[in-house]
Coordinates of C-alpha atoms in Angstrom, one line a residue:
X9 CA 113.2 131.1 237.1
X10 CA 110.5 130.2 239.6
X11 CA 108.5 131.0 242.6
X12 CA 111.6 131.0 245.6
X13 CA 114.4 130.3 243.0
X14 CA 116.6 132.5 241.4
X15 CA 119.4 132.4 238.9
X16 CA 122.2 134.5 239.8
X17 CA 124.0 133.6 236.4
X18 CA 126.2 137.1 236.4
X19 CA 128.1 136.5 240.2
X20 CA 128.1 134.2 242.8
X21 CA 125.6 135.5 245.5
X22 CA 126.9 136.9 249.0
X23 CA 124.9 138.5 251.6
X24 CA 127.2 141.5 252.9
X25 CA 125.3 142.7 256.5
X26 CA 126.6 144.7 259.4
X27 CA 124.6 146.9 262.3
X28 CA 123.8 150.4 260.9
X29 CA 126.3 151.9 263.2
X30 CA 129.4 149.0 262.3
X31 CA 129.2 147.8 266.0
X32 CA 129.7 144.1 266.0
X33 CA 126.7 142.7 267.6
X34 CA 125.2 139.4 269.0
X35 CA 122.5 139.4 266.7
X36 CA 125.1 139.9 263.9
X37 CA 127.1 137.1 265.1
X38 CA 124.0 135.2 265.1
X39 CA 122.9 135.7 262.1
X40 CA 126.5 134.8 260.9
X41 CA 125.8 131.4 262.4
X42 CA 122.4 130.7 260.7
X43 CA 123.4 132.1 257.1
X44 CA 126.9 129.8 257.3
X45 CA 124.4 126.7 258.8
X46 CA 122.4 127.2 256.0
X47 CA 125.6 127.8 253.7
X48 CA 124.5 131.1 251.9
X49 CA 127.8 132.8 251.3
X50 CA 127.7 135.3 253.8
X51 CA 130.4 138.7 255.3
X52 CA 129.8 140.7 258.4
X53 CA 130.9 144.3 256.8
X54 CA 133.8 146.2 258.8
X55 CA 131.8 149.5 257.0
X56 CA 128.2 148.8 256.0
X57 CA 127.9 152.2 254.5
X58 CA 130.7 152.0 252.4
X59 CA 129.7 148.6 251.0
X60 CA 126.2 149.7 250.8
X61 CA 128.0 152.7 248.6
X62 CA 130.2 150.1 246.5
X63 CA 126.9 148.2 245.6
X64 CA 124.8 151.4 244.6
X65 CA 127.9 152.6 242.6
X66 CA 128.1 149.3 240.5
X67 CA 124.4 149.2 240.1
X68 CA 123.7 153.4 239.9
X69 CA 126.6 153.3 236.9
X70 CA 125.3 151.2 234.7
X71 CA 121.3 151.1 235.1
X72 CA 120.7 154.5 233.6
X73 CA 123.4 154.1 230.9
X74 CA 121.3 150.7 229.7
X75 CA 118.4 152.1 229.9
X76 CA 119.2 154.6 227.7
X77 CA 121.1 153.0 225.7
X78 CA 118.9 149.7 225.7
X79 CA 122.1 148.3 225.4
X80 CA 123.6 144.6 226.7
X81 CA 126.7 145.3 228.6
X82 CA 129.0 143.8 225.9
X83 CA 128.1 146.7 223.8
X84 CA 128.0 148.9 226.2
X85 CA 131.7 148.6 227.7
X86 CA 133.0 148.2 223.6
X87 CA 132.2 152.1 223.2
X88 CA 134.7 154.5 224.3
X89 CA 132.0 157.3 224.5
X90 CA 129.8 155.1 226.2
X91 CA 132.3 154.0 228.9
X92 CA 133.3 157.6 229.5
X93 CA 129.6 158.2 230.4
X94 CA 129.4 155.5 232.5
X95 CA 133.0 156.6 234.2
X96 CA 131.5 160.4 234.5
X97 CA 128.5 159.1 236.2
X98 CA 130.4 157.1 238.5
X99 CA 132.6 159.8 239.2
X100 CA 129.7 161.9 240.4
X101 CA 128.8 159.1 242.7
X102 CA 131.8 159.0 244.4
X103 CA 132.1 162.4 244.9
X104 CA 128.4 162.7 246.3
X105 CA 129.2 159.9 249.0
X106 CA 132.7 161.7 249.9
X107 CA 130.5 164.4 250.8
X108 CA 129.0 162.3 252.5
X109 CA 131.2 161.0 254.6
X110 CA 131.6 157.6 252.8
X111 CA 135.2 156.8 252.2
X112 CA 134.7 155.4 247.9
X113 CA 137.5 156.2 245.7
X114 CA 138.5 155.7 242.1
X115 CA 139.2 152.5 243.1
X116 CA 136.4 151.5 243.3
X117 CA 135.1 153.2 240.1
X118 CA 138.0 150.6 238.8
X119 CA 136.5 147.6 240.4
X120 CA 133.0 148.4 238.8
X121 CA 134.8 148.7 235.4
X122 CA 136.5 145.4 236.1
X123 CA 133.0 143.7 236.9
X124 CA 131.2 145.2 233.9
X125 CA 134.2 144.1 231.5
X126 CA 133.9 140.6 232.8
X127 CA 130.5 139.8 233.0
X128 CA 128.6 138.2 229.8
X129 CA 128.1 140.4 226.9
X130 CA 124.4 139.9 227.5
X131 CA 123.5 141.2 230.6
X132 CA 121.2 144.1 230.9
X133 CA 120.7 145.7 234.7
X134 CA 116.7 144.8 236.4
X135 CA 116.1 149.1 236.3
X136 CA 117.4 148.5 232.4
X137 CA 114.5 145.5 231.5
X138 CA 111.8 147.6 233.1
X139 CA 112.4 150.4 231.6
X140 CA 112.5 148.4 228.6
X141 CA 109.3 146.9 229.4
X142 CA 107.7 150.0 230.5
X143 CA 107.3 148.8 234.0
X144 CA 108.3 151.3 237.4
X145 CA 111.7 151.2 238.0
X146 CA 114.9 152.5 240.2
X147 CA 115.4 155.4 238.2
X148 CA 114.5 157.7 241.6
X149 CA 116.6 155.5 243.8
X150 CA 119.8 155.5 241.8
X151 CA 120.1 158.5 239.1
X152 CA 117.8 160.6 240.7
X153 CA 119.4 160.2 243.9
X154 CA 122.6 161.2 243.1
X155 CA 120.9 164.4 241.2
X156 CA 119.2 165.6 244.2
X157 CA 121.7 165.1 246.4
X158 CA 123.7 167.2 244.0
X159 CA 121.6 169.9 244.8
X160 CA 121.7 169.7 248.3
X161 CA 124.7 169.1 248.6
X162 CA 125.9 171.9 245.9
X163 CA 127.8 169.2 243.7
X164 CA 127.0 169.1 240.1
X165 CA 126.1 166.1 238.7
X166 CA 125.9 166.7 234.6
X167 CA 125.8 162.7 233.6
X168 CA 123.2 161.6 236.4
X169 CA 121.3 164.5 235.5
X170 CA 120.6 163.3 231.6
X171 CA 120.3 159.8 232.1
X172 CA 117.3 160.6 235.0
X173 CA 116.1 163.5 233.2
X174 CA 116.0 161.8 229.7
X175 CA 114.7 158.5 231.3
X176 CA 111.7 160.7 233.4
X177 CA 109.0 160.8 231.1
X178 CA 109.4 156.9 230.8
X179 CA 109.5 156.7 234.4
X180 CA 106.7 159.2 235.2
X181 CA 104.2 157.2 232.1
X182 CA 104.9 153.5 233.7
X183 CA 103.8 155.3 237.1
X184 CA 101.0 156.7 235.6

């Protein structure tokens, strides 16, 4: 809304941090301290991986799908073949992070359904707006991720494959 503040008018904010190998730390318990001094709503992760994959699943799921369909959410989740796309495309997620090693499961695919069905009809995702907008966005991080690790990991990825490749020449032009 302005410099230093921002309105998180879709969830209540939480900082989710852990040590990159899950150990619990001093510096993790110290950081514990200063975010709960300074009351920011704050977890130390038992798996920072998987909740690292649980974010990028929510966010990965429905960026692309907006952006193509340069749809608000409420639109979006009121169309059956639009919610299949976006279950498809999560379904390739989890399966890349299995692969992986990273423990998601269609539970989880249900809790980003769950999220999306009840948040306000009007939200759009960032990598939607600057798409929108013609600005750079996350379509390499999210969709194309999943698509090239497909490929090395010799999963196909049909769903994460149109939205990136459809939503490319956007991408590639606002780089430009």
């Amino acid at each position: 809304e302005s410099p230093g503040v921002i309105d998180h008018f879709a969830y209540d904010p939480e900082i989710v941090f852990g040590e990159y190998n899950n150990e619990k730390s001093d510096r993790v318990a110290k950081l514990h301290q200063l975010f709960n001094k300074a009351e920011i709503k704050n977890t130390i992760a038992d798996d920072i991986h998987l909740d690292i994959w649980k974010k990028f699943l929510f966010i990965a799921t429905v960026s692309g799908i907006g952006a193509l369909t340069r749809a608000e959410f409420g639109a979006m989740r009121a169309l059956d073949g639009v919610r299949q796309i976006m279950y498809q495309t999560a379904s390739e997620i989890v399966a890349i992070a299995n692969a992986k090693g990273i423990g998601l499961t269609n539970s989880d695919i249900d809790l980003v359904f769950k999220v999306v069905d009840n948040l306000n009809s009007k939200t759009t995702a960032s990598m939607q707006r600057d798409i929108m907008q013609g600005k750079p966005s996350e379509l390499e991080n999210f969709n194309g991720y999943i698509v090239k690790q497909g490929k090395a990991l010799h999963i196909t990825t049909p769903a994460n494959s149109f939205t990136y490749n459809c939503l490319l020449p956007q991408e590639q032009k606002a780089r430009s």
